[in-house]
Coordinates of N, CA and C in Angstrom, one line a residue:
M14 N 15.0 -25.4 2.9 CA 15.3 -26.6 3.8 C 15.0 -27.9 3.0
R15 N 15.8 -28.8 3.1 CA 15.6 -30.1 2.5 C 15.5 -31.2 3.6
T16 N 14.7 -32.2 3.4 CA 14.6 -33.2 4.4 C 15.3 -34.5 3.9
T17 N 16.0 -35.1 4.8 CA 16.7 -36.4 4.5 C 16.4 -37.3 5.7
A18 N 15.6 -38.4 5.4 CA 15.3 -39.4 6.4 C 14.7 -38.7 7.7
G19 N 13.8 -37.7 7.5 CA 13.2 -37.1 8.7 C 14.0 -36.0 9.3
R20 N 15.2 -35.7 8.8 CA 16.0 -34.7 9.3 C 16.0 -33.4 8.4
F21 N 16.2 -32.3 9.0 CA 16.2 -31.1 8.2 C 17.7 -30.7 8.1
T22 N 18.1 -30.4 6.8 CA 19.4 -29.9 6.6 C 19.3 -28.6 5.8
R23 N 20.1 -27.6 6.1 CA 20.0 -26.4 5.4 C 20.8 -26.5 4.1
S24 N 20.1 -26.2 3.0 CA 20.8 -26.2 1.7 C 21.2 -24.7 1.4
V25 N 22.0 -24.5 0.4 CA 22.4 -23.1 0.1 C 21.2 -22.4 -0.5
D26 N 20.8 -21.3 0.1 CA 19.7 -20.6 -0.4 C 20.1 -19.6 -1.5
I27 N 19.2 -19.4 -2.5 CA 19.6 -18.6 -3.6 C 19.8 -17.1 -3.1
W28 N 19.2 -16.7 -2.0 CA 19.5 -15.4 -1.5 C 20.9 -15.3 -1.0
D29 N 21.5 -16.4 -0.5 CA 22.9 -16.4 -0.1 C 23.8 -16.1 -1.2
L30 N 23.5 -16.5 -2.4 CA 24.3 -16.3 -3.6 C 24.1 -15.0 -4.3
G31 N 23.0 -14.2 -3.8 CA 22.7 -13.0 -4.5 C 22.0 -13.1 -5.8
I32 N 21.4 -14.2 -6.0 CA 20.7 -14.5 -7.3 C 19.2 -14.3 -7.0
M33 N 18.5 -13.7 -8.0 CA 17.1 -13.5 -7.8 C 16.4 -14.8 -8.1
P34 N 15.3 -15.1 -7.4 CA 14.6 -16.4 -7.6 C 14.0 -16.3 -9.0
H35 N 13.7 -17.5 -9.5 CA 13.1 -17.6 -10.9 C 11.8 -18.3 -10.7
V36 N 10.7 -17.8 -11.3 CA 9.4 -18.4 -11.3 C 9.0 -18.9 -12.7
E37 N 8.7 -20.2 -12.8 CA 8.3 -20.7 -14.1 C 6.8 -20.5 -14.3
V38 N 6.4 -20.0 -15.4 CA 5.0 -19.8 -15.8 C 4.9 -20.2 -17.3
S39 N 3.7 -20.5 -17.7 CA 3.4 -20.8 -19.0 C 3.6 -19.6 -19.9
Q40 N 3.8 -19.8 -21.2 CA 3.9 -18.7 -22.1 C 2.7 -17.8 -22.1
D41 N 1.5 -18.4 -22.0 CA 0.3 -17.6 -22.0 C 0.3 -16.7 -20.7
T42 N 0.6 -17.3 -19.6 CA 0.7 -16.5 -18.3 C 1.7 -15.4 -18.4
D43 N 2.9 -15.7 -19.0 CA 3.9 -14.7 -19.2 C 3.4 -13.5 -20.1
R44 N 2.7 -13.8 -21.1 CA 2.1 -12.8 -22.0 C 1.2 -11.9 -21.2
Q45 N 0.3 -12.5 -20.4 CA -0.6 -11.8 -19.6 C 0.1 -10.9 -18.6
L46 N 1.2 -11.4 -17.9 CA 2.0 -10.6 -17.0 C 2.6 -9.4 -17.7
E47 N 3.1 -9.7 -18.9 CA 3.8 -8.6 -19.7 C 2.8 -7.5 -20.0
L48 N 1.6 -7.9 -20.4 CA 0.5 -7.0 -20.8 C 0.2 -6.1 -19.5
L49 N -0.1 -6.8 -18.4 CA -0.4 -6.1 -17.2 C 0.7 -5.1 -16.8
A50 N 2.0 -5.6 -16.8 CA 3.1 -4.8 -16.4 C 3.2 -3.6 -17.3
S51 N 3.0 -3.8 -18.6 CA 3.1 -2.7 -19.6 C 2.0 -1.7 -19.3
W52 N 0.8 -2.1 -19.0 CA -0.4 -1.3 -18.8 C -0.2 -0.5 -17.5
E53 N 0.4 -1.1 -16.4 CA 0.7 -0.5 -15.2 C 2.0 0.3 -15.1
G54 N 2.8 0.1 -16.1 CA 4.1 0.8 -16.2 C 5.1 0.3 -15.1
T55 N 5.1 -1.0 -14.9 CA 5.9 -1.6 -13.9 C 6.5 -2.9 -14.4
S56 N 7.1 -3.7 -13.6 CA 7.7 -5.0 -14.0 C 6.7 -6.1 -13.7
K57 N 7.0 -7.3 -14.4 CA 6.2 -8.5 -14.1 C 6.3 -8.9 -12.7
G58 N 7.5 -8.8 -12.1 CA 7.7 -9.1 -10.7 C 6.9 -8.3 -9.8
E59 N 6.7 -7.0 -10.1 CA 5.9 -6.1 -9.3 C 4.4 -6.5 -9.4
I60 N 4.0 -6.9 -10.5 CA 2.6 -7.3 -10.7 C 2.3 -8.5 -9.8
I61 N 3.3 -9.5 -9.8 CA 3.1 -10.7 -9.0 C 3.1 -10.3 -7.5
A62 N 4.0 -9.4 -7.1 CA 4.1 -8.9 -5.7 C 2.8 -8.3 -5.3
R63 N 2.2 -7.4 -6.1 CA 1.0 -6.8 -5.8 C -0.1 -7.8 -5.6
F64 N -0.2 -8.8 -6.5 CA -1.2 -9.8 -6.4 C -1.1 -10.6 -5.1
L65 N 0.2 -10.9 -4.7 CA 0.4 -11.7 -3.5 C 0.0 -10.9 -2.3
T66 N 0.3 -9.6 -2.3 CA 0.0 -8.7 -1.2 C -1.6 -8.6 -1.0
R67 N -2.3 -8.5 -2.1 CA -3.7 -8.5 -2.1 C -4.3 -9.8 -1.6
M68 N -3.7 -10.9 -2.0 CA -4.2 -12.2 -1.5 C -4.0 -12.4 0.0
S69 N -2.8 -11.9 0.5 CA -2.5 -12.1 1.9 C -3.4 -11.2 2.7
V70 N -3.8 -10.1 2.2 CA -4.7 -9.2 2.9 C -6.1 -9.8 2.9
A71 N -6.5 -10.4 1.8 CA -7.8 -11.0 1.7 C -8.0 -12.2 2.6
E72 N -6.9 -12.9 3.0 CA -7.0 -14.0 3.8 C -6.9 -13.7 5.3
A73 N -6.6 -12.4 5.6 CA -6.5 -12.0 7.0 C -7.9 -12.0 7.7
P74 N -7.9 -12.5 8.9 CA -9.2 -12.6 9.6 C -9.7 -11.1 9.9
P75 N -11.1 -10.9 9.9 CA -11.6 -9.6 10.2 C -11.1 -9.1 11.5
G76 N -10.7 -7.8 11.5 CA -10.2 -7.2 12.7 C -8.8 -7.5 13.1
F77 N -8.1 -8.2 12.2 CA -6.7 -8.6 12.4 C -5.8 -7.5 12.3
A78 N -5.0 -7.1 13.3 CA -4.1 -6.0 13.2 C -2.7 -6.6 13.3
N79 N -1.9 -6.5 12.3 CA -0.6 -7.0 12.3 C 0.4 -5.9 11.9
E80 N 1.3 -5.5 12.8 CA 2.2 -4.4 12.6 C 3.0 -4.7 11.4
S81 N 3.4 -5.9 11.1 CA 4.2 -6.2 9.9 C 3.4 -6.1 8.6
A82 N 2.1 -6.0 8.7 CA 1.3 -5.9 7.5 C 1.1 -4.4 7.1
R83 N 1.6 -3.5 8.0 CA 1.4 -2.1 7.7 C 2.2 -1.7 6.4
V84 N 1.6 -0.8 5.7 CA 2.2 -0.3 4.4 C 2.6 1.1 4.6
P85 N 3.8 1.5 4.3 CA 4.1 3.0 4.3 C 3.3 3.8 3.3
V86 N 2.8 4.9 3.8 CA 2.0 5.8 2.9 C 2.4 7.2 3.1
Y87 N 1.9 8.1 2.2 CA 2.1 9.5 2.3 C 1.0 10.2 1.6
A88 N 0.9 11.5 2.0 CA 0.0 12.4 1.3 C 0.6 13.7 1.1
C89 N 0.4 14.4 0.0 CA 0.8 15.7 -0.2 C -0.4 16.7 -0.3
Y90 N -0.4 17.6 0.6 CA -1.5 18.6 0.7 C -0.9 20.0 1.0
K91 N -1.3 20.9 0.1 CA -0.8 22.3 0.3 C 0.7 22.3 0.3
K92 N 1.3 21.6 -0.5 CA 2.8 21.5 -0.7 C 3.5 20.9 0.5
Q93 N 2.8 20.2 1.4 CA 3.3 19.6 2.6 C 3.2 18.1 2.4
R94 N 4.2 17.3 2.7 CA 4.2 15.9 2.6 C 4.0 15.4 4.0
V95 N 3.0 14.5 4.2 CA 2.7 13.9 5.5 C 2.9 12.4 5.3
E96 N 3.7 11.8 6.3 CA 4.0 10.4 6.2 C 3.2 9.6 7.2
G97 N 2.9 8.3 6.9 CA 2.1 7.5 7.7 C 2.2 6.0 7.3
W98 N 1.4 5.2 7.9 CA 1.3 3.8 7.5 C -0.2 3.4 7.4
F99 N -0.5 2.4 6.6 CA -1.8 1.9 6.4 C -1.9 0.4 6.6
D100 N -2.9 0.0 7.3 CA -3.0 -1.5 7.6 C -4.2 -1.9 6.7
P101 N -3.9 -2.7 5.6 CA -4.9 -3.1 4.6 C -6.0 -4.0 5.3
A102 N -5.6 -4.7 6.3 CA -6.6 -5.7 6.9 C -7.6 -4.9 7.8
T103 N -7.2 -3.9 8.5 CA -8.1 -3.2 9.4 C -8.6 -1.9 8.8
H104 N -7.9 -1.4 7.8 CA -8.1 -0.1 7.2 C -7.7 1.1 8.1
M105 N -7.0 0.8 9.2 CA -6.5 1.9 10.1 C -5.4 2.5 9.4
L106 N -5.2 3.8 9.7 CA -4.1 4.6 9.1 C -3.5 5.4 10.3
G107 N -2.2 5.4 10.4 CA -1.5 6.1 11.4 C -0.7 7.2 10.7
I108 N -0.6 8.4 11.3 CA 0.2 9.5 10.8 C 1.4 9.7 11.7
V109 N 2.6 9.5 11.1 CA 3.8 9.6 12.0 C 4.4 11.0 11.9
S110 N 4.1 11.8 11.0 CA 4.6 13.2 10.9 C 4.1 14.1 12.0
P111 N 4.9 15.1 12.4 CA 4.3 16.0 13.4 C 3.2 16.8 12.7
P112 N 2.2 17.3 13.4 CA 2.0 17.2 14.8 C 1.3 15.9 15.3
W113 N 1.0 15.0 14.4 CA 0.2 13.8 14.7 C 1.1 12.8 15.6
N114 N 2.3 12.7 15.2 CA 3.3 11.8 15.9 C 2.8 10.5 16.3
G115 N 2.2 9.7 15.3 CA 1.8 8.4 15.6 C 0.3 8.2 15.9
Q116 N -0.5 9.3 15.7 CA -1.9 9.2 15.9 C -2.5 8.2 14.9
V117 N -3.4 7.4 15.4 CA -4.1 6.3 14.6 C -5.5 6.7 14.3
F118 N -5.9 6.5 13.1 CA -7.3 6.8 12.7 C -8.0 5.5 12.2
D119 N -9.3 5.5 12.4 CA -10.0 4.2 12.1 C -10.1 4.0 10.6
N120 N -9.9 5.0 9.8 CA -10.0 4.8 8.3 C -9.2 5.9 7.6
P121 N -8.8 5.7 6.4 CA -8.0 6.7 5.6 C -8.7 8.0 5.5
S122 N -10.0 8.1 5.4 CA -10.7 9.3 5.2 C -10.7 10.2 6.4
L123 N -10.8 9.6 7.6 CA -10.6 10.4 8.8 C -9.2 11.0 8.9
A124 N -8.2 10.2 8.6 CA -6.8 10.7 8.6 C -6.7 11.8 7.6
A125 N -7.2 11.7 6.4 CA -7.1 12.7 5.4 C -7.8 14.0 5.9
G126 N -9.0 13.9 6.5 CA -9.7 15.0 7.1 C -8.8 15.7 8.1
S127 N -8.1 15.0 8.9 CA -7.2 15.6 9.9 C -6.1 16.4 9.3
V128 N -5.6 15.9 8.2 CA -4.5 16.6 7.5 C -5.0 18.0 6.9
V129 N -6.2 17.9 6.3 CA -6.9 19.1 5.8 C -7.2 20.1 7.0
D130 N -7.7 19.6 8.1 CA -8.0 20.4 9.3 C -6.8 21.1 9.8
Q131 N -5.6 20.4 9.8 CA -4.4 21.0 10.3 C -4.0 22.2 9.3
A132 N -4.1 21.9 8.0 CA -3.8 23.0 7.1 C -4.8 24.2 7.2
N133 N -6.1 23.9 7.5 CA -7.1 24.9 7.7 C -6.7 25.8 8.9
S134 N -6.2 25.2 9.9 CA -5.9 25.9 11.1 C -4.8 27.0 10.9
L135 N -4.1 27.0 9.8 CA -3.1 28.0 9.5 C -3.7 29.1 8.6
L136 N -5.0 29.0 8.2 CA -5.6 29.9 7.3 C -6.6 30.8 8.0
P137 N -6.9 32.0 7.4 CA -8.0 32.8 7.9 C -9.3 32.0 7.7
R138 N -10.2 32.2 8.6 CA -11.5 31.5 8.6 C -12.2 31.5 7.2
E139 N -12.1 32.6 6.5 CA -12.8 32.7 5.1 C -12.1 31.9 4.1
K140 N -10.9 31.4 4.3 CA -10.2 30.7 3.3 C -10.1 29.2 3.6
R141 N -10.8 28.8 4.7 CA -10.8 27.4 5.1 C -11.7 26.6 4.2
V142 N -11.4 25.3 4.0 CA -12.2 24.4 3.1 C -12.7 23.2 3.9
S143 N -13.6 22.5 3.3 CA -14.2 21.4 4.0 C -13.1 20.3 4.2
T144 N -13.2 19.6 5.4 CA -12.2 18.6 5.7 C -12.7 17.2 5.1
S145 N -13.8 17.2 4.5 CA -14.3 15.9 4.0 C -13.4 15.5 2.8
R146 N -12.8 14.3 2.9 CA -11.9 13.8 1.8 C -12.1 12.3 1.7
N147 N -11.9 11.8 0.5 CA -11.9 10.4 0.2 C -10.5 9.9 0.5
G148 N -10.3 9.3 1.6 CA -8.9 8.9 2.0 C -8.3 7.8 1.1
W149 N -9.1 7.1 0.4 CA -8.6 6.0 -0.5 C -7.9 6.6 -1.7
V150 N -8.2 7.9 -2.0 CA -7.4 8.5 -3.1 C -6.5 9.6 -2.6
F151 N -6.7 10.0 -1.4 CA -5.9 11.1 -0.8 C -4.5 10.5 -0.5
W152 N -4.4 9.3 0.1 CA -3.2 8.7 0.5 C -2.6 7.8 -0.6
R153 N -1.2 7.8 -0.7 CA -0.5 7.0 -1.7 C 0.5 6.1 -1.1
L154 N 0.8 5.0 -1.8 CA 1.8 4.0 -1.3 C 3.1 4.6 -1.5
T155 N 3.9 4.6 -0.5 CA 5.3 5.2 -0.5 C 6.1 4.5 -1.6
T156 N 6.0 3.2 -1.7 CA 6.8 2.4 -2.6 C 6.5 2.7 -4.1
T157 N 5.2 2.9 -4.4 CA 4.9 3.0 -5.9 C 4.2 4.3 -6.2
G158 N 3.7 5.0 -5.3 CA 3.0 6.3 -5.6 C 1.5 6.0 -5.9
E159 N 1.1 4.7 -6.0 CA -0.3 4.4 -6.3 C -1.2 4.9 -5.1
K160 N -2.4 5.2 -5.5 CA -3.4 5.5 -4.4 C -3.6 4.2 -3.6
I161 N -3.9 4.4 -2.3 CA -4.1 3.2 -1.5 C -5.4 2.4 -1.9
Q162 N -6.2 3.0 -2.7 CA -7.4 2.4 -3.3 C -6.9 1.1 -3.9
S163 N -5.7 1.0 -4.5 CA -5.2 -0.2 -5.2 C -5.1 -1.4 -4.3
L164 N -5.2 -1.2 -2.9 CA -5.1 -2.3 -2.0 C -6.5 -2.8 -1.5
R165 N -7.5 -2.1 -2.0 CA -8.9 -2.6 -1.5 C -9.2 -3.9 -2.2
I166 N -9.8 -4.8 -1.4 CA -10.1 -6.1 -1.8 C -11.6 -6.1 -2.3
G167 N -11.8 -6.7 -3.5 CA -13.2 -6.8 -4.0 C -13.7 -5.6 -4.8
R168 N -12.8 -4.6 -5.0 CA -13.1 -3.4 -5.7 C -12.0 -3.1 -6.7
S169 N -12.3 -2.6 -7.8 CA -11.3 -2.2 -8.7 C -10.8 -0.8 -8.3
A170 N -9.5 -0.6 -8.7 CA -8.9 0.7 -8.4 C -9.6 1.8 -9.2
D171 N -9.9 2.9 -8.6 CA -10.5 4.1 -9.3 C -9.4 4.8 -10.1
R172 N -9.3 4.7 -11.4 CA -8.3 5.3 -12.2 C -8.6 6.7 -12.6
R173 N -9.8 7.1 -12.4 CA -10.2 8.5 -12.8 C -9.8 9.6 -11.8
S174 N -9.8 9.2 -10.5 CA -9.5 10.3 -9.5 C -8.1 10.3 -9.1

């Protein structure tokens, strides 16, 4: 939008033309983005997008639940893929796959434990395992395959697990 003498007029948006936006950065910043992108195995644009996502989550008020802020996630356990969503602001995770059908958990670890518990229910008692799981590494982002740990604010992603 451009303003002319206090009026708003719609200019042609670059999205209307099918052209990707261009961001100008210094050569030094470009080198840093290139290094990060290479290290992460992704593009410079994705590095910027991740940073902006983390910043918007960091600025959300405590307890803020915004459906549009939900991130699609999945987990694979015992050769079964389970789909869900994660809210980085509240740390709540909902599982949309059956048999959960939208059940919401207070944190990723409780949701992960429920997935393991469901798998356990199909096994003889002597083959069942503990349902205790670190949900931050159990669940992955649908778009990138990264652990949801990568969305935690104020902590570095755990690259070992």
